[in-house]
């Protein structure tokens, strides 16, 4: 066996032929995508410069993906306003979903059959019907209930009453529809989180005299969060995109703004791309936020928490630098 | 009456069944103030269940169970038993420390936060006072300076000592230990038993479910041998463990010693 100077064995590594074929194929596909994204098409027009013998003509081309138009609309006030409505919808619907979902999850785990049964039925109904149908129902709720009133159930007593359509705008209908639908999904996520906490934790909290509510708040919830946060991040990202359905009931959110513009100027693809790029930007920011939230709620679960991307990048860079014992590396060693 | 007043725990014919299976078939036991009682017996004999009845983690079905002269979980008024509400039961529990086989430290909290939790949330002690008390207790269990560690960063023996400190922070009048060393590596058992020995010496009333016969012989005032839901034999540990009279205890001791 041949060894290096430092005693570690010298080997010829295994050649992964299949892996290299795969890499080559992937690179070809990536090249094709980049090429088509950056390709230009002739418009059929010709542009000429100069006169007489020095006159030069060439075919006029334009981006296949109309990037100039895409980025022109990227920051127009209509699109930005639509983006704001999208974010508003997402935040409100998720807030409703998370709060109501938590309540439903706790109800579902209650020893009382009526409470757990009601929570189950809620989830069954709202998860069992399409969210688009729910949006349309809430949008048209005035057909069923022309007036909203506050009073004592099953009596004619009423303290005040208003026309449904005067207080219930399409945006509010969308918030309610998306929020109530989300609560059904969130309740399942929260329930899984609560069940993931070891029973011994509850017993320990109980044994030091904490009541059920305190145990839930100070011991079970914080630990359940570790399990609840990752899928909730998914739900937020999913909600951001699902909120585009609200355009169907006339809410001018991001997609609604884009369709409004392209129905006037027929630049359909560029505006769909504009909207898509904004969705991508926001989901990217959300993913970064989710990473740090997970890290925070994961404390105590692992002996050594995983590095942040920045820490990992620094570590990788240090590894690359160490691989090349350049003058700089040697100088660094001497300095130390 | 004078005897009852000197007792910390008194059980008279305590019974408990789970889904038709009778786990406790009438347990009688008396533990005086400052006494240490060890419960020994084969697994499934009902030791842990009985211990959990004492702080009402489990409800007993029949018999009388008194802690510090008061019925556990119930109240006797005009000859009728009333179930106590959650708040009252929790207040009772707060003064009964419990140490579990699996430690059950709050995983998301540091060592210090584990010990201050009950003081702050249940006893309503001020945060800084609770912290000072926690540090004092950590020193007492030999873990001074481990304040900021998370449970997962500690060995089993260290975790169990934190768990003891957490229970002591509630200023208990009675400590219950449910096989406190059974989940530990053999070399870590000693450090936990040392802490418990000190605690017994300081006059704490303790009921310990254990398989550590050496500890029972040395520290306990009384040892109870529980088998199939009844106390088969009890008495002075030096007497009972050295000269067991019941064949079942003889059989049990021949297996564990």
Coordinates of C-alpha atoms in Angstrom, one line a residue:
Chain A
X1 CA 0.0 0.0 0.0
X2 CA 1.4 3.4 -0.9
X3 CA 1.1 6.2 1.6
X4 CA 1.6 9.9 1.6
X5 CA 4.3 11.6 3.6
X6 CA 1.9 12.1 6.5
X7 CA 0.9 8.4 6.6
X8 CA -2.6 8.7 5.1
X9 CA -3.2 6.2 2.3
X10 CA -3.1 7.2 -1.4
X11 CA -6.0 5.8 -3.4
X12 CA -7.4 6.2 -6.9
X13 CA -11.0 7.3 -6.3
X14 CA -14.0 5.4 -7.9
X15 CA -15.0 7.0 -11.2
X16 CA -18.8 7.7 -11.2
X17 CA -19.5 7.4 -14.9
X18 CA -23.3 7.6 -14.6
X19 CA -23.0 10.7 -12.5
X20 CA -20.9 12.5 -15.1
X21 CA -23.4 11.6 -17.8
X22 CA -26.1 13.1 -15.6
X23 CA -24.1 16.3 -15.0
X24 CA -23.5 16.7 -18.7
X25 CA -27.2 16.3 -19.5
X26 CA -28.1 18.8 -16.7
X27 CA -25.6 21.3 -18.1
X28 CA -27.1 21.0 -21.6
X29 CA -30.6 21.6 -20.2
X30 CA -29.4 24.6 -18.2
X31 CA -27.6 26.0 -21.3
X32 CA -30.8 25.6 -23.4
X33 CA -32.9 27.4 -20.7
X34 CA -30.4 30.3 -20.5
X35 CA -30.2 30.5 -24.2
X36 CA -33.9 30.7 -24.8
X37 CA -34.4 33.2 -21.9
X38 CA -31.8 35.5 -23.5
X39 CA -32.7 34.9 -27.1
X40 CA -33.9 37.6 -29.5
X41 CA -36.4 37.3 -32.4
X42 CA -36.5 39.4 -35.6
X43 CA -39.5 41.7 -35.7
X44 CA -39.6 41.7 -39.5
X45 CA -38.6 45.4 -39.6
X46 CA -35.3 46.7 -40.8
X47 CA -33.4 49.6 -39.4
X48 CA -31.1 51.6 -41.7
X49 CA -28.5 54.2 -41.0
X50 CA -26.6 56.6 -43.2
X51 CA -27.3 57.6 -46.8
X52 CA -26.1 56.6 -50.3
X53 CA -23.2 54.2 -50.5
X54 CA -22.6 54.3 -46.7
X55 CA -26.2 53.2 -45.9
X56 CA -26.2 50.2 -43.6
X57 CA -29.3 48.2 -42.8
X58 CA -29.9 45.4 -40.3
X59 CA -32.9 43.4 -39.1
X60 CA -34.5 44.7 -35.9
X61 CA -34.8 42.1 -33.1
X62 CA -36.5 42.0 -29.7
X63 CA -36.2 39.8 -26.6
X64 CA -38.2 36.6 -27.0
X65 CA -39.3 37.1 -23.3
X66 CA -39.8 40.9 -23.7
X67 CA -37.6 41.6 -20.7
X68 CA -37.7 45.3 -21.3
X69 CA -41.5 45.3 -20.9
X70 CA -41.3 42.9 -18.0
X71 CA -39.0 45.2 -16.0
X72 CA -40.8 48.3 -17.2
X73 CA -44.0 47.1 -15.4
X74 CA -42.1 45.6 -12.5
X75 CA -42.2 48.9 -10.5
X76 CA -45.3 50.6 -11.9
X77 CA -47.7 51.8 -9.3
X78 CA -50.5 49.5 -10.5
X79 CA -48.3 46.4 -10.0
X80 CA -46.9 47.6 -6.7
X81 CA -50.4 48.4 -5.4
X82 CA -51.4 44.9 -6.4
X83 CA -48.4 43.5 -4.6
X84 CA -49.4 45.4 -1.5
X85 CA -53.0 43.9 -1.6
X86 CA -51.4 40.4 -2.1
X87 CA -49.3 40.9 1.0
X88 CA -52.2 42.2 2.9
X89 CA -54.4 39.3 2.0
X90 CA -51.6 36.8 2.8
X91 CA -50.9 38.4 6.2
X92 CA -54.5 38.7 7.3
X93 CA -55.6 35.3 6.0
X94 CA -52.6 33.6 7.7
X95 CA -53.2 35.5 10.9
X96 CA -56.8 34.3 10.9
X97 CA -55.7 30.8 9.9
X98 CA -53.0 30.5 12.6
X99 CA -55.0 31.8 15.5
X100 CA -58.2 29.9 14.6
X101 CA -56.1 26.8 13.7
X102 CA -54.4 26.8 17.1
X103 CA -57.8 27.1 18.9
X104 CA -59.2 24.3 16.7
X105 CA -56.1 22.1 17.5
X106 CA -56.5 22.6 21.2
X107 CA -60.3 21.9 20.9
X108 CA -59.6 18.8 18.9
X109 CA -57.3 17.4 21.7
X110 CA -59.8 18.2 24.4
X111 CA -61.2 15.3 26.3
X112 CA -64.7 16.8 25.8
X113 CA -66.4 15.1 22.9
X114 CA -68.5 18.1 21.9
X115 CA -65.4 20.3 21.6
X116 CA -63.3 17.8 19.7
X117 CA -66.2 16.8 17.5
X118 CA -66.9 20.5 16.5
X119 CA -63.2 21.0 15.6
X120 CA -63.2 17.8 13.6
X121 CA -66.4 18.8 11.7
X122 CA -64.9 22.2 10.9
X123 CA -61.8 20.7 9.4
X124 CA -63.8 18.2 7.5
X125 CA -66.0 20.8 5.9
X126 CA -63.4 23.5 5.1
X127 CA -60.8 21.0 3.9
X128 CA -63.3 19.1 1.9
X129 CA -64.6 21.9 -0.3
X130 CA -62.5 23.8 -2.9
X131 CA -61.1 27.1 -1.8
X132 CA -62.3 28.7 -5.0
X133 CA -65.9 27.6 -4.2
X134 CA -65.5 29.0 -0.6
X135 CA -64.3 32.3 -2.1
X136 CA -67.3 32.6 -4.4
X137 CA -69.7 31.7 -1.5
X138 CA -68.3 34.4 0.8
X139 CA -68.3 36.9 -2.1
X140 CA -72.0 36.1 -2.6
X141 CA -72.9 35.7 1.0
X142 CA -75.4 38.7 0.8
X143 CA -77.7 36.4 -1.2
X144 CA -78.1 34.2 1.9
X145 CA -77.8 36.9 4.5
X146 CA -78.8 40.4 3.2
X147 CA -78.3 41.9 6.6
X148 CA -75.9 41.3 9.4
X149 CA -77.3 41.9 12.9
X150 CA -76.1 41.5 16.5
X151 CA -78.7 40.1 18.9
X152 CA -79.7 37.2 21.0
X153 CA -79.9 33.9 19.1
X154 CA -83.3 32.4 18.5
X155 CA -85.1 35.6 19.5
X156 CA -86.3 38.7 17.6
X157 CA -84.1 40.8 19.8
X158 CA -81.4 42.7 17.8
X159 CA -79.1 45.5 18.9
X160 CA -78.0 46.7 15.5
X161 CA -78.1 45.5 11.9
X162 CA -76.5 46.6 8.7
X163 CA -76.6 45.7 5.0
X164 CA -74.1 42.9 4.4
X165 CA -72.8 44.5 1.2
X166 CA -72.0 47.8 2.8
X167 CA -69.6 46.3 5.3
X168 CA -68.4 43.2 3.4
X169 CA -66.2 44.3 0.5
X170 CA -64.6 41.7 -1.9
X171 CA -61.3 42.1 -0.2
X172 CA -62.9 41.3 3.2
X173 CA -64.7 38.4 1.6
X174 CA -61.3 37.1 0.3
X175 CA -59.7 37.5 3.8
X176 CA -62.5 35.6 5.5
X177 CA -62.6 32.8 2.8
X178 CA -58.9 32.3 2.7
X179 CA -58.5 32.6 6.5
X180 CA -61.2 30.2 7.4
X181 CA -60.0 27.7 4.8
X182 CA -56.4 28.1 6.1
X183 CA -57.5 27.5 9.7
X184 CA -58.6 24.0 8.7
X185 CA -55.1 23.1 7.4
X186 CA -53.3 25.0 10.2
X187 CA -55.3 23.1 12.8
X188 CA -53.9 19.8 11.5
X189 CA -50.4 21.2 11.5
X190 CA -50.8 22.6 15.1
X191 CA -52.3 19.3 16.3
X192 CA -49.3 17.3 14.9
X193 CA -47.0 19.8 16.7
X194 CA -48.9 19.5 20.0
X195 CA -48.9 15.7 19.8
X196 CA -45.1 15.7 19.0
X197 CA -44.3 16.9 22.5
X198 CA -43.4 14.1 24.9
X199 CA -46.1 13.3 27.5
X200 CA -43.4 13.5 30.2
X201 CA -43.1 17.2 29.6
X202 CA -46.7 17.7 30.5
X203 CA -46.3 15.5 33.6
X204 CA -43.3 17.4 34.7
X205 CA -45.1 20.7 34.3
X206 CA -48.1 19.3 36.1
X207 CA -46.0 18.0 38.9
X208 CA -44.6 21.5 39.7
X209 CA -48.2 22.7 40.0
X210 CA -48.8 24.3 36.6
X211 CA -52.4 24.3 35.5
X212 CA -53.4 23.1 32.0
X213 CA -53.4 26.5 30.4
X214 CA -49.9 27.3 31.8
X215 CA -48.5 23.9 30.7
X216 CA -49.8 24.5 27.2
X217 CA -48.4 28.1 27.0
X218 CA -45.0 27.7 28.7
X219 CA -44.1 24.1 28.1
X220 CA -46.0 22.4 25.2
X221 CA -46.5 25.3 22.7
X222 CA -42.8 26.4 22.6
X223 CA -41.7 22.9 21.9
X224 CA -44.5 22.2 19.4
X225 CA -43.4 25.3 17.5
X226 CA -40.3 23.4 16.3
X227 CA -42.6 21.0 14.5
X228 CA -45.2 23.6 13.6
X229 CA -42.9 26.2 12.0
X230 CA -41.6 24.4 8.9
X231 CA -45.0 23.4 7.5
X232 CA -46.4 26.8 8.5
X233 CA -43.7 28.4 6.4
X234 CA -45.0 26.3 3.5
X235 CA -48.5 27.4 4.2
X236 CA -47.5 31.1 4.1
X237 CA -45.8 30.6 0.7
X238 CA -48.7 28.6 -0.5
X239 CA -51.2 31.3 0.7
X240 CA -49.2 34.0 -1.1
X241 CA -49.9 32.2 -4.3
X242 CA -53.4 31.1 -3.5
X243 CA -54.4 34.7 -2.8
X244 CA -54.2 35.2 -6.6
X245 CA -57.6 33.3 -6.7
X246 CA -59.1 36.5 -5.1
X247 CA -58.7 38.1 -8.6
X248 CA -61.7 35.9 -9.5
X249 CA -64.0 37.9 -7.2
X250 CA -62.7 41.2 -8.3
X251 CA -59.9 41.9 -5.8
X252 CA -57.1 43.7 -7.7
X253 CA -54.1 42.0 -6.1
X254 CA -50.9 41.2 -7.9
X255 CA -52.3 38.9 -10.6
X256 CA -55.4 41.0 -10.9
X257 CA -53.3 44.1 -11.5
X258 CA -51.3 42.2 -14.2
X259 CA -54.4 40.9 -16.0
X260 CA -55.9 44.4 -15.8
X261 CA -52.9 45.8 -17.6
X262 CA -52.6 43.1 -20.2
X263 CA -56.3 43.2 -21.1
X264 CA -55.7 46.7 -22.2
X265 CA -52.4 46.4 -24.0
X266 CA -52.3 42.6 -24.9
X267 CA -48.7 42.2 -23.4
X268 CA -49.9 39.0 -21.8
X269 CA -46.7 37.1 -21.4
X270 CA -44.6 40.0 -20.1
X271 CA -47.1 40.9 -17.4
X272 CA -47.5 37.3 -16.3
X273 CA -43.7 37.2 -16.0
X274 CA -43.8 40.5 -14.0
X275 CA -46.3 39.0 -11.6
X276 CA -44.3 35.7 -11.4
X277 CA -41.1 37.5 -10.6
X278 CA -42.7 39.4 -7.8
X279 CA -44.1 36.1 -6.4
X280 CA -40.6 34.6 -6.6
X281 CA -39.0 37.6 -4.8
X282 CA -41.5 37.5 -1.9
X283 CA -41.2 33.7 -1.5
X284 CA -37.4 34.0 -1.4
X285 CA -37.6 36.5 1.4
X286 CA -40.2 34.3 3.2
X287 CA -37.9 31.3 2.9
X288 CA -35.0 33.2 4.5
X289 CA -37.3 34.3 7.4
X290 CA -38.4 30.7 7.9
X291 CA -34.9 29.5 8.2
X292 CA -34.1 31.8 11.1
X293 CA -37.5 31.1 12.8
X294 CA -36.8 27.4 12.7
X295 CA -33.4 28.0 14.1
X296 CA -34.8 30.0 17.0
X297 CA -37.5 27.5 17.9
X298 CA -35.1 24.6 17.5
X299 CA -32.9 25.8 20.4
X300 CA -32.3 23.1 23.0
X301 CA -33.3 20.4 20.5
X302 CA -29.8 19.8 19.2
X303 CA -26.5 19.9 21.0
X304 CA -25.0 22.1 18.3
X305 CA -27.4 24.1 16.1
X306 CA -26.9 24.0 12.4
X307 CA -24.9 26.9 10.9
X308 CA -26.6 29.8 9.2
X309 CA -26.1 30.1 5.4
X310 CA -23.6 32.9 6.1
X311 CA -21.6 30.8 8.5
X312 CA -21.7 27.9 6.1
X313 CA -20.5 30.2 3.2
X314 CA -17.6 31.5 5.3
X315 CA -16.8 27.9 6.3
X316 CA -16.8 26.7 2.7
X317 CA -14.7 29.6 1.6
X318 CA -12.2 28.8 4.3
X319 CA -12.1 25.2 3.1
X320 CA -11.4 26.3 -0.5
X321 CA -8.7 28.7 0.6
X322 CA -7.1 25.8 2.7
X323 CA -7.1 23.5 -0.4
X324 CA -4.7 25.9 -2.2
X325 CA -1.6 26.3 -0.1
X326 CA -0.9 29.6 -1.9
X327 CA 1.5 32.3 -0.8
X328 CA -1.4 34.0 1.0
X329 CA -2.2 30.8 2.9
X330 CA 1.4 30.3 3.9
X331 CA 1.7 33.9 4.9
X332 CA -1.4 33.5 7.0
X333 CA 0.1 30.5 8.7
X334 CA 3.3 32.4 9.4
X335 CA 1.3 35.4 10.8
X336 CA -0.4 33.1 13.2
Chain B
X1 CA -55.0 11.8 66.0
X2 CA -51.4 12.4 67.3
X3 CA -50.2 9.7 65.0
X4 CA -52.0 11.2 62.0
X5 CA -50.5 14.6 62.7
X6 CA -47.0 13.2 62.6
X7 CA -47.6 11.5 59.3
X8 CA -46.8 13.1 56.0
X9 CA -48.4 10.4 53.8
X10 CA -51.0 7.9 54.8
X11 CA -52.6 5.4 52.5
X12 CA -55.5 3.2 53.6
X13 CA -56.7 0.5 51.2
X14 CA -55.8 2.5 48.0
X15 CA -57.1 0.9 44.9
X16 CA -56.7 1.7 41.2
X17 CA -57.6 0.0 38.0
X18 CA -56.9 0.8 34.3
X19 CA -59.5 -0.5 31.8
X20 CA -60.6 -3.4 34.0
X21 CA -57.1 -4.4 35.2
X22 CA -56.7 -3.8 38.9
X23 CA -53.2 -2.4 39.4
X24 CA -53.5 -1.5 43.1
X25 CA -55.5 -3.9 45.2
X26 CA -55.6 -2.0 48.5
X27 CA -52.3 -0.5 49.5
X28 CA -51.6 0.6 53.0
X29 CA -48.7 2.7 53.9
X30 CA -47.6 5.3 56.4
X31 CA -44.7 7.7 56.0
X32 CA -43.8 10.0 58.9
X33 CA -42.3 13.5 58.6
X34 CA -38.7 13.4 57.7
X35 CA -38.8 9.7 56.9
X36 CA -37.6 8.0 53.8
X37 CA -39.7 5.1 52.4
X38 CA -38.4 2.9 49.6
X39 CA -40.9 1.0 47.3
X40 CA -39.4 -2.0 45.7
X41 CA -40.9 -4.7 43.6
X42 CA -41.0 -6.3 40.2
X43 CA -42.0 -4.2 37.2
X44 CA -45.8 -4.0 36.8
X45 CA -46.3 -4.4 40.5
X46 CA -47.9 -1.0 40.8
X47 CA -45.1 1.0 42.4
X48 CA -45.1 3.9 39.9
X49 CA -48.9 4.0 39.8
X50 CA -49.1 4.3 43.5
X51 CA -46.5 7.0 43.5
X52 CA -48.4 8.9 40.9
X53 CA -51.6 8.6 42.9
X54 CA -49.9 10.5 45.8
X55 CA -49.6 13.7 43.7
X56 CA -52.8 13.0 41.9
X57 CA -51.2 12.4 38.5
X58 CA -53.5 9.4 38.6
X59 CA -56.8 9.3 40.4
X60 CA -57.2 6.4 42.8
X61 CA -60.6 4.7 42.6
X62 CA -61.0 3.6 46.2
X63 CA -59.5 3.9 49.6
X64 CA -58.1 6.9 51.4
X65 CA -55.0 8.8 50.6
X66 CA -53.8 11.7 52.8
X67 CA -50.9 14.0 52.4
X68 CA -50.0 16.2 55.3
X69 CA -53.4 15.3 56.9
X70 CA -55.4 16.3 53.8
X71 CA -57.2 14.1 51.3
X72 CA -55.6 14.0 47.9
X73 CA -57.8 15.3 45.2
X74 CA -61.0 15.4 47.3
X75 CA -62.5 17.3 50.1
X76 CA -64.8 16.0 52.8
X77 CA -67.6 18.3 53.6
X78 CA -70.7 17.3 55.6
X79 CA -69.8 13.6 55.2
X80 CA -69.7 14.0 51.4
X81 CA -66.7 13.8 49.1
X82 CA -66.2 16.6 46.7
X83 CA -63.8 16.6 43.8
X84 CA -61.3 19.4 44.1
X85 CA -61.0 21.7 41.0
X86 CA -57.9 21.9 38.9
X87 CA -56.6 25.0 40.6
X88 CA -56.8 23.4 44.1
X89 CA -55.2 20.2 42.9
X90 CA -52.4 22.1 41.2
X91 CA -51.7 24.1 44.4
X92 CA -51.4 20.8 46.3
X93 CA -49.1 19.4 43.7
X94 CA -46.8 22.4 43.8
X95 CA -45.7 21.4 47.3
X96 CA -45.0 17.7 46.3
X97 CA -41.8 17.4 44.3
X98 CA -41.6 14.7 41.7
X99 CA -38.5 13.2 40.0
X100 CA -39.1 11.0 37.0
X101 CA -37.2 8.1 35.5
X102 CA -36.8 10.0 32.2
X103 CA -35.8 13.3 33.8
X104 CA -38.5 15.2 31.8
X105 CA -36.6 18.4 31.9
X106 CA -38.1 21.2 29.7
X107 CA -36.1 20.7 26.6
X108 CA -36.5 24.2 25.2
X109 CA -35.3 25.9 28.4
X110 CA -31.9 26.3 29.9
X111 CA -31.0 24.7 33.2
X112 CA -31.6 27.9 35.0
X113 CA -35.0 28.5 33.3
X114 CA -36.0 24.9 34.1
X115 CA -35.6 25.7 37.8
X116 CA -37.1 29.2 37.8
X117 CA -40.2 28.2 35.8
X118 CA -42.3 26.8 38.7
X119 CA -41.2 29.5 41.1
X120 CA -42.1 32.3 38.7
X121 CA -45.3 30.9 37.2
X122 CA -46.7 28.9 40.1
X123 CA -45.3 30.4 43.3
X124 CA -45.2 33.9 41.7
X125 CA -41.7 34.5 43.0
X126 CA -39.9 37.5 41.4
X127 CA -37.6 36.6 38.5
X128 CA -34.3 37.7 40.2
X129 CA -35.2 36.0 43.5
X130 CA -36.1 32.8 41.6
X131 CA -32.8 33.0 39.7
X132 CA -30.8 33.4 42.9
X133 CA -32.6 30.4 44.5
X134 CA -32.0 28.4 41.3
X135 CA -28.2 29.1 41.4
X136 CA -28.2 28.1 45.1
X137 CA -29.9 24.8 44.3
X138 CA -27.6 24.1 41.4
X139 CA -24.7 24.5 43.7
X140 CA -26.3 22.1 46.1
X141 CA -26.7 19.4 43.5
X142 CA -23.1 20.0 42.3
X143 CA -23.9 21.8 39.1
X144 CA -22.8 25.3 39.8
X145 CA -22.1 27.3 36.6
X146 CA -24.2 25.1 34.3
X147 CA -27.0 27.8 34.3
X148 CA -27.0 28.4 30.5
X149 CA -26.8 24.8 29.3
X150 CA -29.7 23.1 27.6
X151 CA -30.7 19.7 28.9
X152 CA -29.6 18.0 25.7
X153 CA -26.0 19.2 26.4
X154 CA -25.9 17.4 29.8
X155 CA -25.3 13.8 30.8
X156 CA -28.1 11.8 32.2
X157 CA -26.8 12.1 35.7
X158 CA -26.5 15.8 35.4
X159 CA -30.0 16.1 33.9
X160 CA -31.5 14.1 36.8
X161 CA -29.7 16.4 39.3
X162 CA -31.2 19.4 37.6
X163 CA -34.6 17.7 37.8
X164 CA -34.1 17.3 41.5
X165 CA -33.2 21.0 41.8
X166 CA -36.3 21.9 39.8
X167 CA -38.5 20.0 42.3
X168 CA -36.7 21.5 45.3
X169 CA -37.2 25.0 44.0
X170 CA -40.9 24.6 44.8
X171 CA -40.0 24.2 48.5
X172 CA -41.7 20.8 48.7
X173 CA -42.8 19.2 51.9
X174 CA -42.5 15.8 50.2
X175 CA -40.4 14.4 47.4
X176 CA -41.5 11.5 45.2
X177 CA -38.8 9.7 43.2
X178 CA -40.0 7.4 40.4
X179 CA -37.0 5.1 39.6
X180 CA -34.6 8.1 39.4
X181 CA -31.6 6.1 38.4
X182 CA -33.1 3.4 36.1
X183 CA -32.4 5.4 32.9
X184 CA -28.8 6.2 33.9
X185 CA -25.5 4.6 32.8
X186 CA -24.1 2.6 35.8
X187 CA -21.2 5.1 36.4
X188 CA -23.7 8.0 36.7
X189 CA -26.0 6.4 39.3
X190 CA -23.8 7.3 42.2
X191 CA -23.8 11.0 41.7
X192 CA -27.7 11.1 41.7
X193 CA -27.9 8.8 44.8
X194 CA -25.4 11.1 46.6
X195 CA -27.7 14.1 46.1
X196 CA -30.7 12.0 47.3
X197 CA -28.7 10.8 50.3
X198 CA -27.9 14.5 51.2
X199 CA -31.5 15.4 50.8
X200 CA -32.6 12.6 53.1
X201 CA -30.0 13.7 55.7
X202 CA -31.4 17.2 55.6
X203 CA -34.7 15.9 56.8
X204 CA -36.8 15.8 53.6
X205 CA -39.6 13.4 53.6
X206 CA -39.1 11.1 50.6
X207 CA -40.8 8.2 48.9
X208 CA -38.5 6.5 46.5
X209 CA -39.4 3.8 43.9
X210 CA -36.1 2.1 43.3
X211 CA -34.1 -0.9 42.3
X212 CA -31.1 0.2 44.2
X213 CA -31.1 -2.1 47.2
X214 CA -27.9 -0.6 48.6
X215 CA -29.6 2.8 48.7
X216 CA -32.7 1.4 50.3
X217 CA -30.7 -0.5 53.0
X218 CA -28.6 2.6 53.8
X219 CA -31.1 5.5 53.6
X220 CA -34.6 4.2 54.0
X221 CA -36.4 4.1 57.4
X222 CA -38.9 1.7 55.9
X223 CA -39.0 -0.4 52.8
X224 CA -42.2 -1.6 51.2
X225 CA -42.2 -4.6 48.9
X226 CA -45.1 -4.3 46.4
X227 CA -46.1 -7.3 44.4
X228 CA -49.2 -7.6 42.1
X229 CA -50.8 -4.5 43.6
X230 CA -50.5 -5.3 47.3
X231 CA -47.8 -4.6 49.9
X232 CA -46.4 -8.1 50.4
X233 CA -44.0 -7.2 53.1
X234 CA -42.7 -4.1 54.8
X235 CA -40.5 -3.0 57.6
X236 CA -37.0 -1.9 58.6
X237 CA -34.8 -2.4 55.4
X238 CA -32.0 -4.1 57.3
X239 CA -34.5 -6.6 58.6
X240 CA -36.6 -7.0 55.5
X241 CA -33.8 -7.1 52.9
X242 CA -31.6 -9.4 55.0
X243 CA -34.3 -11.8 56.3
X244 CA -37.3 -11.7 53.9
X245 CA -40.1 -13.8 55.3
X246 CA -42.4 -14.0 52.2
X247 CA -41.3 -16.4 49.4
X248 CA -42.1 -13.8 46.8
X249 CA -39.7 -11.2 48.3
X250 CA -37.1 -14.0 48.7
X251 CA -37.5 -14.8 45.0
X252 CA -37.4 -11.1 44.0
X253 CA -34.3 -10.4 46.0
X254 CA -32.5 -13.4 44.6
X255 CA -33.0 -11.9 41.2
X256 CA -31.9 -8.3 41.9
X257 CA -29.1 -8.8 44.4

